[in-house]
Short mmCIF file of C-alpha atoms in Angstrom, two decimals:
data_model
loop_
_atom_site.label_atom_id
_atom_site.label_comp_id
_atom_site.label_asym_id
_atom_site.label_seq_id
_atom_site.Cartn_x
_atom_site.Cartn_y
_atom_site.Cartn_z
CA UNK L 1 0.05 0.03 -0.07
CA UNK L 2 3.05 2.03 0.81
CA UNK L 3 4.47 1.72 -2.14
CA UNK L 4 1.48 2.55 -4.07
CA UNK L 5 0.81 6.16 -2.68
CA UNK L 6 4.93 6.37 -3.84
CA UNK L 7 2.95 6.01 -7.10
CA UNK L 8 0.18 8.09 -6.74
CA UNK L 9 1.51 10.80 -5.55
CA UNK L 10 5.26 11.04 -7.63
CA UNK L 11 7.49 10.55 -4.45
CA UNK L 12 10.78 9.56 -4.84
CA UNK L 13 10.81 5.90 -4.17
CA UNK L 14 14.27 5.54 -2.85
CA UNK L 15 14.09 5.31 0.48
CA UNK L 16 11.62 2.21 -0.58
CA UNK L 17 14.25 0.88 -2.45
CA UNK L 18 16.67 0.93 0.45
CA UNK L 19 14.11 -0.28 2.98
CA UNK L 20 13.80 -3.21 0.70
CA UNK L 21 16.36 -5.88 1.20
CA UNK L 22 15.99 -5.24 4.96
CA UNK L 23 12.51 -6.31 4.74
CA UNK L 24 12.88 -9.89 3.22
CA UNK L 25 14.62 -12.57 5.27
CA UNK L 26 16.80 -15.42 4.35
CA UNK L 27 15.81 -18.29 3.84
CA UNK L 28 12.62 -16.05 2.08
CA UNK L 29 9.46 -16.89 4.35
CA UNK L 30 5.74 -16.47 2.79
CA UNK L 31 6.22 -12.93 4.02
CA UNK L 32 9.00 -12.46 2.09
CA UNK L 33 7.18 -13.58 -1.43
CA UNK L 34 4.46 -11.57 -0.81
CA UNK L 35 6.47 -8.05 -0.36
CA UNK L 36 8.38 -8.88 -3.71
CA UNK L 37 5.05 -9.33 -5.53
CA UNK L 38 3.46 -6.32 -4.22
CA UNK L 39 6.64 -4.15 -5.12
CA UNK L 40 7.33 -5.91 -8.22
CA UNK L 41 5.15 -3.13 -10.05
CA UNK L 42 6.46 0.28 -8.30
CA UNK L 43 10.16 -1.17 -7.67
CA UNK L 44 11.21 -3.79 -10.75
CA UNK L 45 14.99 -2.79 -10.57
CA UNK L 46 14.91 -3.56 -6.55
CA UNK L 47 13.29 -6.65 -6.75
CA UNK L 48 15.24 -8.22 -9.45
CA UNK L 49 18.41 -7.52 -7.77
CA UNK L 50 16.42 -9.64 -5.15
CA UNK L 51 15.64 -11.90 -7.03
CA UNK L 52 18.70 -12.54 -8.46
CA UNK L 53 20.43 -13.23 -5.30
CA UNK L 54 17.95 -16.00 -4.26
CA UNK L 55 18.84 -17.62 -7.76
CA UNK L 56 22.28 -17.45 -7.40
CA UNK L 57 21.59 -19.41 -4.11
CA UNK L 58 19.50 -22.25 -5.54
CA UNK L 59 20.84 -25.55 -6.72
CA UNK L 60 21.06 -29.15 -6.43
CA UNK L 61 19.19 -29.93 -3.36
CA UNK L 62 18.06 -26.23 -2.86
CA UNK L 63 14.50 -25.79 -5.41
CA UNK L 64 12.52 -25.14 -2.90
CA UNK L 65 11.79 -21.97 -3.58
CA UNK L 66 12.32 -22.15 -7.43
CA UNK L 67 7.90 -21.97 -7.84
CA UNK L 68 8.11 -18.88 -6.11
CA UNK L 69 11.01 -17.26 -8.00
CA UNK L 70 9.25 -18.06 -10.77
CA UNK L 71 5.96 -16.32 -9.79
CA UNK L 72 7.50 -12.89 -8.62
CA UNK L 73 9.24 -12.93 -12.35
CA UNK L 74 6.17 -13.27 -13.89
CA UNK L 75 4.95 -9.99 -12.35
CA UNK L 76 8.30 -7.67 -13.58
CA UNK L 77 7.43 -5.79 -16.67
CA UNK L 78 9.07 -6.85 -20.04
CA UNK L 79 12.52 -6.80 -20.21
CA UNK L 80 14.99 -6.74 -23.85
CA UNK L 81 14.70 -10.77 -23.24
CA UNK L 82 11.06 -11.64 -23.92
CA UNK L 83 8.02 -12.30 -21.93
CA UNK L 84 8.05 -12.91 -18.29
CA UNK L 85 7.01 -17.01 -19.17
CA UNK L 86 9.95 -16.71 -21.82
CA UNK L 87 12.21 -15.39 -19.02
CA UNK L 88 10.84 -18.18 -16.41
CA UNK L 89 11.10 -20.86 -18.72
CA UNK L 90 14.84 -19.96 -19.77
CA UNK L 91 15.41 -20.23 -15.69
CA UNK L 92 13.66 -23.69 -15.86
CA UNK L 93 15.87 -25.10 -18.51
CA UNK L 94 18.47 -24.22 -16.42
CA UNK L 95 17.70 -25.41 -13.49
CA UNK L 96 16.70 -28.77 -15.18
CA UNK L 97 20.20 -29.40 -16.27
CA UNK L 98 20.96 -29.90 -12.89
CA UNK L 99 18.40 -32.41 -11.97
CA UNK L 100 19.66 -36.19 -11.01
CA UNK L 101 18.24 -39.31 -10.00
CA UNK L 102 20.39 -38.74 -6.37
CA UNK L 103 17.48 -36.36 -5.71
CA UNK L 104 14.29 -37.16 -7.20
CA UNK L 105 12.35 -34.31 -5.46
CA UNK L 106 14.26 -31.53 -7.37
CA UNK L 107 12.80 -33.17 -10.57
CA UNK L 108 9.45 -33.28 -9.05
CA UNK L 109 10.04 -29.56 -8.21
CA UNK L 110 10.85 -28.54 -11.85
CA UNK L 111 8.38 -30.55 -13.52
CA UNK L 112 5.38 -29.13 -11.33
CA UNK L 113 6.21 -25.55 -12.08
CA UNK L 114 6.59 -26.24 -16.02
CA UNK L 115 3.29 -27.58 -15.95
CA UNK L 116 1.81 -24.80 -13.51
CA UNK L 117 3.32 -22.89 -17.34
CA UNK L 118 1.04 -24.94 -19.38
CA UNK L 119 -2.24 -24.59 -17.95
CA UNK L 120 -1.28 -20.35 -17.76
CA UNK L 121 -2.79 -18.06 -20.39
CA UNK L 122 0.73 -17.48 -22.42
CA UNK L 123 1.35 -16.88 -26.11
CA UNK L 124 1.38 -20.51 -28.44
CA UNK L 125 5.04 -20.10 -29.46
CA UNK L 126 6.04 -19.96 -25.73
CA UNK L 127 3.56 -22.44 -24.30
CA UNK L 128 4.35 -25.47 -26.36
CA UNK L 129 8.04 -25.10 -25.30
CA UNK L 130 6.95 -26.51 -21.73
CA UNK L 131 5.61 -29.80 -22.36
CA UNK L 132 8.83 -30.47 -24.70
CA UNK L 133 11.09 -28.75 -21.83
CA UNK L 134 9.21 -31.72 -19.66
CA UNK L 135 10.02 -34.39 -21.98
CA UNK L 136 13.31 -33.80 -22.47
CA UNK L 137 13.92 -33.39 -18.67
CA UNK L 138 12.18 -36.82 -18.10
CA UNK L 139 14.23 -38.42 -20.94
CA UNK L 140 17.40 -37.36 -19.44
CA UNK L 141 16.56 -38.07 -15.64
CA UNK L 142 15.21 -41.77 -17.17
CA UNK L 143 18.31 -42.63 -18.80
CA UNK L 144 20.52 -41.83 -15.85
CA UNK L 145 18.52 -44.23 -13.76
CA UNK L 146 20.68 -47.32 -12.09
CA UNK L 147 19.89 -50.04 -9.99
CA UNK L 148 21.85 -48.13 -7.21
CA UNK L 149 19.20 -45.57 -6.96
CA UNK L 150 16.11 -45.59 -4.62
CA UNK L 151 12.80 -46.95 -5.09
CA UNK L 152 11.17 -43.01 -4.71
CA UNK L 153 13.98 -42.27 -7.75
CA UNK L 154 12.38 -45.00 -9.85
CA UNK L 155 9.26 -43.65 -9.05
CA UNK L 156 8.61 -40.19 -9.73
CA UNK L 157 9.21 -40.50 -13.38
CA UNK L 158 6.49 -42.64 -13.91
CA UNK L 159 3.89 -40.89 -11.98
CA UNK L 160 5.12 -36.98 -13.31
CA UNK L 161 4.57 -38.41 -16.92
CA UNK L 162 1.14 -39.56 -16.00
CA UNK L 163 0.36 -36.44 -14.74
CA UNK L 164 1.96 -34.11 -17.15
CA UNK L 165 0.80 -35.94 -19.71
CA UNK L 166 -2.83 -36.55 -18.70
CA UNK L 167 -2.34 -40.19 -18.56
CA UNK L 168 -1.02 -40.63 -22.39
CA UNK L 169 2.71 -39.84 -22.00
CA UNK L 170 5.35 -39.98 -24.73
CA UNK L 171 5.90 -43.09 -26.28
CA UNK L 172 9.51 -42.16 -26.62
CA UNK L 173 9.41 -41.57 -22.73
CA UNK L 174 8.29 -45.31 -22.65
CA UNK L 175 10.38 -46.96 -23.94
CA UNK L 176 12.76 -44.88 -22.58
CA UNK L 177 11.91 -45.81 -18.97
CA UNK L 178 11.65 -49.80 -20.24
CA UNK L 179 15.04 -49.93 -21.16
CA UNK L 180 16.44 -48.38 -17.62
CA UNK L 181 13.86 -51.31 -15.95
CA UNK L 182 16.12 -54.33 -18.16
CA UNK L 183 19.00 -53.25 -16.62
CA UNK L 184 17.76 -54.19 -13.58
CA UNK L 185 19.25 -57.46 -12.15
CA UNK L 186 16.65 -60.24 -10.61
CA UNK L 187 18.13 -58.70 -6.49
CA UNK L 188 16.05 -55.24 -7.65
CA UNK L 189 12.58 -57.19 -8.71
CA UNK L 190 11.04 -54.46 -5.71
CA UNK L 191 12.36 -51.48 -7.89
CA UNK L 192 10.33 -53.05 -11.02
CA UNK L 193 7.10 -53.60 -9.01
CA UNK L 194 7.65 -50.11 -8.17
CA UNK L 195 7.99 -48.41 -11.79
CA UNK L 196 5.01 -51.17 -12.94
CA UNK L 197 2.31 -49.58 -10.71
CA UNK L 198 2.60 -46.66 -12.69
CA UNK L 199 2.33 -48.06 -16.90
CA UNK L 200 -0.29 -48.83 -18.28
CA UNK L 201 -1.62 -52.82 -17.50
CA UNK L 202 -0.57 -53.77 -21.31
CA UNK L 203 2.86 -51.60 -21.13
CA UNK L 204 3.95 -53.07 -17.33
CA UNK L 205 3.15 -56.93 -18.59
CA UNK L 206 5.45 -56.28 -21.85
CA UNK L 207 7.56 -54.89 -19.57
CA UNK L 208 7.70 -57.60 -16.88
CA UNK L 209 7.84 -60.86 -19.73
CA UNK L 210 10.74 -59.31 -21.17
CA UNK L 211 12.53 -58.91 -18.52
CA UNK L 212 11.91 -62.40 -17.16
CA UNK L 213 13.26 -63.81 -20.48
CA UNK L 214 16.49 -61.30 -20.06
CA UNK L 215 17.29 -62.70 -17.03
CA UNK L 216 15.91 -66.22 -17.61
CA UNK L 217 14.19 -65.80 -14.23
CA UNK L 218 10.90 -67.35 -15.29
CA UNK L 219 11.45 -70.90 -13.99
CA UNK L 220 11.33 -69.55 -10.17
CA UNK L 221 8.26 -70.46 -8.52
CA UNK L 222 8.24 -68.22 -6.21
CA UNK L 223 8.79 -64.75 -8.40
CA UNK L 224 6.12 -66.39 -10.80
CA UNK L 225 3.80 -66.17 -7.97
CA UNK L 226 4.68 -62.70 -7.26
CA UNK L 227 3.83 -61.55 -11.21
CA UNK L 228 0.80 -63.49 -11.66
CA UNK L 229 -0.47 -61.45 -8.24
CA UNK L 230 0.68 -58.35 -9.65
CA UNK L 231 -0.79 -58.96 -12.86
CA UNK L 232 -3.95 -60.24 -11.40
CA UNK L 233 -4.24 -56.49 -9.36
CA UNK L 234 -3.51 -54.48 -12.52
CA UNK L 235 -5.61 -55.99 -14.79
CA UNK L 236 -8.56 -56.68 -12.12
CA UNK L 237 -8.43 -60.52 -13.25
CA UNK L 238 -7.42 -63.65 -12.89
CA UNK L 239 -7.26 -64.26 -16.63
CA UNK L 240 -4.28 -61.80 -16.86
CA UNK L 241 -2.09 -64.36 -14.26
CA UNK L 242 -3.51 -67.98 -16.27
CA UNK L 243 -2.12 -66.03 -19.97
CA UNK L 244 1.24 -65.30 -17.77
CA UNK L 245 1.15 -69.09 -16.76
CA UNK L 246 0.66 -70.07 -20.59
CA UNK L 247 2.98 -67.64 -21.77
CA UNK L 248 5.68 -69.07 -20.06
CA UNK L 249 4.66 -72.70 -21.03
CA UNK L 250 4.99 -71.91 -24.69
CA UNK L 251 8.17 -70.50 -24.46
CA UNK L 252 9.29 -73.82 -23.17
CA UNK L 253 9.68 -73.39 -19.31
CA UNK L 254 12.06 -75.70 -17.61
CA UNK L 255 10.60 -76.17 -13.84
CA UNK L 256 13.08 -77.66 -11.98
CA UNK L 257 12.55 -81.18 -10.37
CA UNK L 258 12.00 -79.88 -6.87
CA UNK L 259 9.80 -77.01 -7.72
CA UNK L 260 7.29 -79.07 -10.37
CA UNK L 261 5.12 -80.04 -7.42
CA UNK L 262 4.62 -76.10 -6.40
CA UNK L 263 4.59 -75.17 -10.37
CA UNK L 264 1.42 -77.49 -10.22
CA UNK L 265 -0.45 -75.66 -7.19
CA UNK L 266 0.12 -72.55 -8.99
CA UNK L 267 -0.92 -73.25 -11.96
CA UNK L 268 -4.30 -75.49 -10.95
CA UNK L 269 -4.72 -72.21 -8.18
CA UNK L 270 -4.97 -70.11 -10.90
CA UNK L 271 -6.67 -71.93 -13.55
CA UNK L 272 -9.58 -72.75 -11.27
CA UNK L 273 -9.89 -68.55 -9.89
CA UNK L 274 -10.22 -68.17 -13.77
CA UNK L 275 -12.86 -70.50 -14.22
CA UNK L 276 -14.85 -69.38 -11.59
CA UNK L 277 -14.57 -65.92 -11.97
CA UNK L 278 -16.06 -66.63 -15.65
CA UNK L 279 -18.75 -68.95 -14.34
CA UNK L 280 -19.87 -66.01 -12.29
CA UNK L 281 -19.88 -63.38 -14.96
CA UNK L 282 -22.56 -65.90 -17.42
CA UNK L 283 -25.60 -68.12 -17.14
CA UNK L 284 -25.13 -71.66 -15.61
CA UNK L 285 -27.02 -73.20 -18.14
CA UNK L 286 -24.85 -71.07 -21.11
CA UNK L 287 -22.14 -73.31 -20.90
CA UNK L 288 -23.45 -76.13 -21.99
CA UNK L 289 -25.08 -74.52 -25.47
CA UNK L 290 -22.13 -72.49 -26.32
CA UNK L 291 -19.47 -75.88 -25.59
CA UNK L 292 -18.52 -75.07 -22.47
CA UNK L 293 -17.02 -72.28 -20.75
CA UNK L 294 -14.57 -70.73 -22.80
CA UNK L 295 -10.94 -69.79 -20.80
CA UNK L 296 -9.19 -68.24 -23.77
CA UNK L 297 -6.42 -65.59 -23.29
CA UNK L 298 -4.13 -64.18 -25.45
CA UNK L 299 -1.74 -66.84 -24.88
CA UNK L 300 -3.84 -69.18 -26.58
CA UNK L 301 -4.49 -67.42 -29.47
CA UNK L 302 -1.30 -65.91 -30.04
CA UNK L 303 1.53 -68.33 -28.67
CA UNK L 304 -0.22 -71.16 -30.53
CA UNK L 305 0.19 -73.28 -27.56
CA UNK L 306 -3.61 -73.95 -26.95
CA UNK L 307 -6.16 -76.72 -28.21
CA UNK L 308 -9.86 -77.11 -28.46
CA UNK L 309 -10.39 -79.45 -26.02
CA UNK L 310 -12.93 -79.53 -23.23
CA UNK L 311 -12.53 -80.65 -19.68
CA UNK L 312 -14.10 -79.83 -16.23
CA UNK L 313 -13.13 -78.23 -13.22
CA UNK L 314 -14.79 -77.72 -9.83
CA UNK L 315 -17.72 -75.62 -10.90
CA UNK L 316 -19.38 -78.67 -12.89
CA UNK L 317 -19.25 -76.64 -16.12
CA UNK L 318 -17.23 -77.83 -19.47
CA UNK L 319 -14.07 -75.81 -20.18
CA UNK L 320 -12.71 -75.37 -23.99
CA UNK L 321 -10.25 -73.41 -25.42
CA UNK L 322 -7.03 -75.32 -22.77
CA UNK L 323 -3.78 -75.83 -23.52
CA UNK L 324 -3.46 -79.64 -23.28
CA UNK L 325 -0.89 -79.10 -19.73
CA UNK L 326 -3.49 -78.26 -18.30
CA UNK L 327 -5.79 -81.15 -19.43
CA UNK L 328 -3.35 -83.50 -17.72
CA UNK L 329 -3.74 -81.41 -14.91
CA UNK L 330 -7.18 -81.41 -14.48
CA UNK L 331 -7.26 -84.90 -15.22
CA UNK L 332 -4.72 -85.71 -12.18
CA UNK L 333 -6.27 -82.87 -9.73
CA UNK L 334 -10.12 -83.57 -10.62
CA UNK L 335 -9.74 -87.42 -11.07
CA UNK L 336 -11.22 -87.20 -14.81
CA UNK L 337 -11.04 -89.57 -17.16
CA UNK L 338 -9.40 -88.72 -20.65
CA UNK L 339 -11.20 -89.04 -23.83
CA UNK L 340 -9.94 -92.47 -25.67
CA UNK L 341 -8.68 -92.16 -29.00
CA UNK L 342 -10.94 -92.83 -31.74
CA UNK L 343 -10.98 -96.77 -32.67
CA UNK L 344 -12.96 -98.81 -35.07
CA UNK L 345 -13.71 -102.54 -33.73
CA UNK L 346 -13.94 -103.97 -37.56
CA UNK L 347 -11.06 -102.78 -38.33
CA UNK L 348 -9.48 -104.46 -35.45
CA UNK L 349 -10.85 -107.44 -35.81
CA UNK L 350 -10.00 -108.14 -38.85
CA UNK L 351 -6.49 -107.03 -38.38
CA UNK L 352 -6.03 -109.10 -35.30
CA UNK L 353 -8.36 -111.69 -34.10
CA UNK L 354 -7.27 -112.06 -30.74
CA UNK L 355 -9.68 -111.74 -27.56
CA UNK L 356 -7.52 -109.58 -25.79
CA UNK L 357 -8.26 -106.42 -28.27
CA UNK L 358 -11.38 -107.09 -28.56
CA UNK L 359 -11.92 -106.65 -24.81
CA UNK L 360 -9.79 -103.80 -25.08
CA UNK L 361 -12.21 -101.92 -27.60
CA UNK L 362 -15.33 -102.96 -24.76
CA UNK L 363 -13.18 -101.50 -22.07
CA UNK L 364 -12.71 -98.11 -23.75
CA UNK L 365 -16.09 -97.93 -25.47
CA UNK L 366 -17.84 -97.90 -21.98
CA UNK L 367 -15.25 -95.20 -20.49
CA UNK L 368 -16.84 -93.24 -22.97
CA UNK L 369 -20.09 -93.68 -22.56
CA UNK L 370 -19.77 -93.34 -18.87
CA UNK L 371 -18.31 -89.96 -19.61
CA UNK L 372 -21.17 -88.98 -22.12
CA UNK L 373 -23.98 -90.12 -19.52
CA UNK L 374 -22.09 -87.95 -16.16
CA UNK L 375 -22.11 -84.96 -18.80
CA UNK L 376 -25.48 -85.72 -19.94
CA UNK L 377 -26.87 -86.29 -15.65
CA UNK L 378 -24.70 -82.52 -15.34
CA UNK L 379 -26.71 -80.91 -17.98
CA UNK L 380 -30.00 -82.49 -16.32
CA UNK L 381 -29.06 -81.15 -12.70
CA UNK L 382 -28.25 -77.95 -14.48
CA UNK L 383 -31.51 -77.81 -16.46
CA UNK L 384 -33.55 -78.74 -13.01
CA UNK L 385 -31.60 -76.61 -10.87
CA UNK L 386 -32.47 -73.27 -13.12
CA UNK L 387 -35.93 -74.26 -13.00
CA UNK L 388 -35.93 -74.78 -9.02
CA UNK L 389 -34.64 -71.39 -9.09
CA UNK L 390 -36.89 -69.80 -11.35
CA UNK L 391 -40.10 -71.46 -9.33
CA UNK L 392 -38.15 -70.19 -5.81
CA UNK L 393 -37.98 -66.64 -7.30
CA UNK L 394 -41.47 -66.45 -8.87
CA UNK L 395 -43.19 -68.47 -5.37
CA UNK L 396 -41.43 -65.54 -3.55
CA UNK L 397 -42.90 -63.07 -5.16
CA UNK L 398 -46.42 -64.53 -5.37
CA UNK L 399 -46.36 -64.93 -1.23
CA UNK L 400 -44.93 -61.52 -1.39
CA UNK L 401 -48.68 -60.04 -3.16
CA UNK L 402 -50.88 -62.85 -1.02
CA UNK L 403 -49.02 -61.46 2.34
CA UNK L 404 -49.41 -57.67 1.31
CA UNK L 405 -53.50 -58.60 0.59
CA UNK L 406 -53.53 -60.88 3.74
CA UNK L 407 -52.44 -58.08 5.85
CA UNK L 408 -54.67 -55.66 3.80
CA UNK L 409 -57.33 -57.59 4.95
CA UNK L 410 -56.64 -57.99 8.60
CA UNK L 411 -55.66 -54.17 8.66
CA UNK L 412 -59.15 -53.43 7.56
CA UNK L 413 -61.45 -56.20 9.73
CA UNK L 414 -59.71 -54.86 13.06
CA UNK L 415 -60.36 -50.97 12.02
CA UNK L 416 -64.09 -51.78 11.00
CA UNK L 417 -63.88 -53.99 15.03
CA UNK L 418 -62.73 -50.90 16.46
CA UNK L 419 -65.65 -48.63 15.29
CA UNK L 420 -67.81 -50.85 15.80
CA UNK L 421 -67.08 -51.40 19.48
CA UNK L 422 -67.38 -47.35 19.67
CA UNK L 423 -70.69 -47.15 18.19
CA UNK L 424 -74.03 -48.10 19.89
CA UNK L 425 -74.63 -51.57 19.22
CA UNK L 426 -77.94 -51.03 17.54
CA UNK L 427 -76.10 -49.34 14.78
CA UNK L 428 -73.01 -52.13 14.32
CA UNK L 429 -73.33 -53.61 10.59
CA UNK L 430 -72.45 -57.29 10.39
CA UNK L 431 -68.76 -57.57 8.78
CA UNK L 432 -69.16 -58.91 5.34
CA UNK L 433 -65.87 -60.16 3.44
CA UNK L 434 -64.43 -58.09 0.94
CA UNK L 435 -65.17 -60.58 -2.70
CA UNK L 436 -61.86 -58.80 -4.37
CA UNK L 437 -59.50 -59.98 -1.38
CA UNK L 438 -61.31 -63.65 -1.60
CA UNK L 439 -60.69 -63.71 -5.23
CA UNK L 440 -57.24 -62.87 -5.28
CA UNK L 441 -56.40 -65.21 -2.76
CA UNK L 442 -58.24 -68.23 -4.38
CA UNK L 443 -56.15 -66.96 -7.39
CA UNK L 444 -53.01 -67.27 -5.35
CA UNK L 445 -53.50 -70.42 -4.04
CA UNK L 446 -54.44 -71.71 -7.48
CA UNK L 447 -51.21 -70.14 -9.19
CA UNK L 448 -49.37 -72.17 -6.17
CA UNK L 449 -51.55 -75.55 -7.02
CA UNK L 450 -50.21 -75.52 -10.91
CA UNK L 451 -46.62 -74.53 -10.04
CA UNK L 452 -46.09 -77.49 -7.72
CA UNK L 453 -48.36 -79.52 -10.31
CA UNK L 454 -46.18 -78.48 -13.12
CA UNK L 455 -42.51 -78.77 -11.20
CA UNK L 456 -43.91 -82.39 -10.45
CA UNK L 457 -44.34 -83.38 -14.41
CA UNK L 458 -40.82 -81.58 -15.37
CA UNK L 459 -38.90 -83.94 -12.63
CA UNK L 460 -41.17 -86.94 -13.58
CA UNK L 461 -40.32 -86.30 -17.42
CA UNK L 462 -36.75 -85.99 -16.29
CA UNK L 463 -36.59 -89.26 -14.49
CA UNK L 464 -38.23 -90.57 -17.07
CA UNK L 465 -35.72 -89.35 -19.89
CA UNK L 466 -33.19 -90.38 -17.79
CA UNK L 467 -34.30 -93.87 -17.42
CA UNK L 468 -35.04 -94.11 -20.77
CA UNK L 469 -31.38 -93.37 -21.50
CA UNK L 470 -29.37 -95.41 -19.49
CA UNK L 471 -31.75 -98.64 -20.64
CA UNK L 472 -31.03 -97.35 -24.18
CA UNK L 473 -27.25 -97.34 -23.17
CA UNK L 474 -27.92 -100.81 -21.66
CA UNK L 475 -29.32 -102.21 -24.81
CA UNK L 476 -26.84 -100.80 -26.79
CA UNK L 477 -24.28 -103.04 -24.54
CA UNK L 478 -26.08 -105.80 -24.84
CA UNK L 479 -26.14 -105.70 -28.42
CA UNK L 480 -22.34 -105.36 -28.67
CA UNK L 481 -21.46 -108.25 -26.68
CA UNK L 482 -24.24 -110.94 -28.34
CA UNK L 483 -22.68 -109.16 -32.12
CA UNK L 484 -19.10 -110.10 -30.30
CA UNK L 485 -19.99 -113.55 -29.57
CA UNK L 486 -21.36 -113.98 -33.10
CA UNK L 487 -18.26 -112.93 -34.58
CA UNK L 488 -15.75 -115.27 -31.44
CA UNK L 489 -18.81 -118.16 -32.90
CA UNK L 490 -18.12 -117.70 -36.85
CA UNK L 491 -14.73 -117.51 -36.38
CA UNK L 492 -14.20 -120.91 -34.37
CA UNK L 493 -16.26 -122.19 -36.90
CA UNK L 494 -13.77 -121.11 -39.41
CA UNK L 495 -10.34 -122.41 -37.98
CA UNK L 496 -12.51 -126.00 -37.14
CA UNK L 497 -13.00 -126.40 -40.94
CA UNK L 498 -9.57 -125.02 -41.65
CA UNK L 499 -8.21 -127.53 -39.13
#
């Protein structure tokens, strides 16, 4: 206010200029910066002289006051070197050249101050220089990162990239950060996960896979378990972890013998979690009409390690698009019999007339028939479960309607009784039931009876169908045995005639 009065009345401001250094503190506090901003318009030469002294004191580890310096600089009148924003840009570029990964906080201060100028109203020719300066500063910082630097030093560029470029940093920055991460040894795995948190899920997954291949670390089951956990959290689904394990299998992973069981347990746990996760997002009966629950992941389609085979897991739903390794694992863990290879009984009889081979064919046919019967039983049980759930839902809705109707009737009757008690006996009228409520009650009872009858008929039809299928299976077995005996008898007759 005093400076404004001096300027208004045209007084000599030499006293103010001489007093200004005494009012400023070292190191400068908030009051000092407020004073400099208010005096910049009236005594620019004195403010600029003080500002230069603060700039000279700034350096690595001493960049705390840089945002205040540039703010006061923008209050000064334009000089011969261009606009205030251009002068601030040159100053920040000079400070940015002194930033190193040893002091990550310096990088944060400079980049945040550059971002502040990006959102201000400055000429386009100058404003486009600020994001370029941020990019070059982060690029040089990432190139200087080594395994000896702290986790904070590694985390800082990824965090600043997302904020400075609205979640879409330039490709050259991401590539440089990934190249720096690939220099990390196996002992710096925690540092890798620090960087992983600030990358997009796809970029992070690609980085970790490349790092595992480069360090030949995919055979470490504990490390793969940690990778699977991080992938699951990054993408929000167990399929990301399953895709990692399939990718490792497709690259010819050689797990040590002592870790083979642990690897299979990890694989089965992830496979089961993925199946349960996907089963909850689809209707239970839909898995059978579409050929089973789809377990496809990018590794199956891109890596070529998948086969369109069907098996089942604890969800009692067939699975498709699983690998041969997973098929064998399921058969071992869940005791699911494997599908027998196709075999022609007539061809076997022509090539070899021994009874032993015929017996093997018979056993394979019976095993296949048992497997088909088990699948049909599961389909039948699933259909019955869906129907029962639908019937229960309808029953609960009808019961709620009926209960509300009965409650309304009871409330009306009680109200009428209370009114009857208050009125004289000669005036009391007989209570007659409401015809509409009686009709609703009769309709609800009829619907309940029809539903019970329909459910009973469906259960009887399902039982008859299962019994008929079982009988047809027995008739087919009897016909095969009869044909087999006939063939044996004819062979024996031919042998006797030849003798």
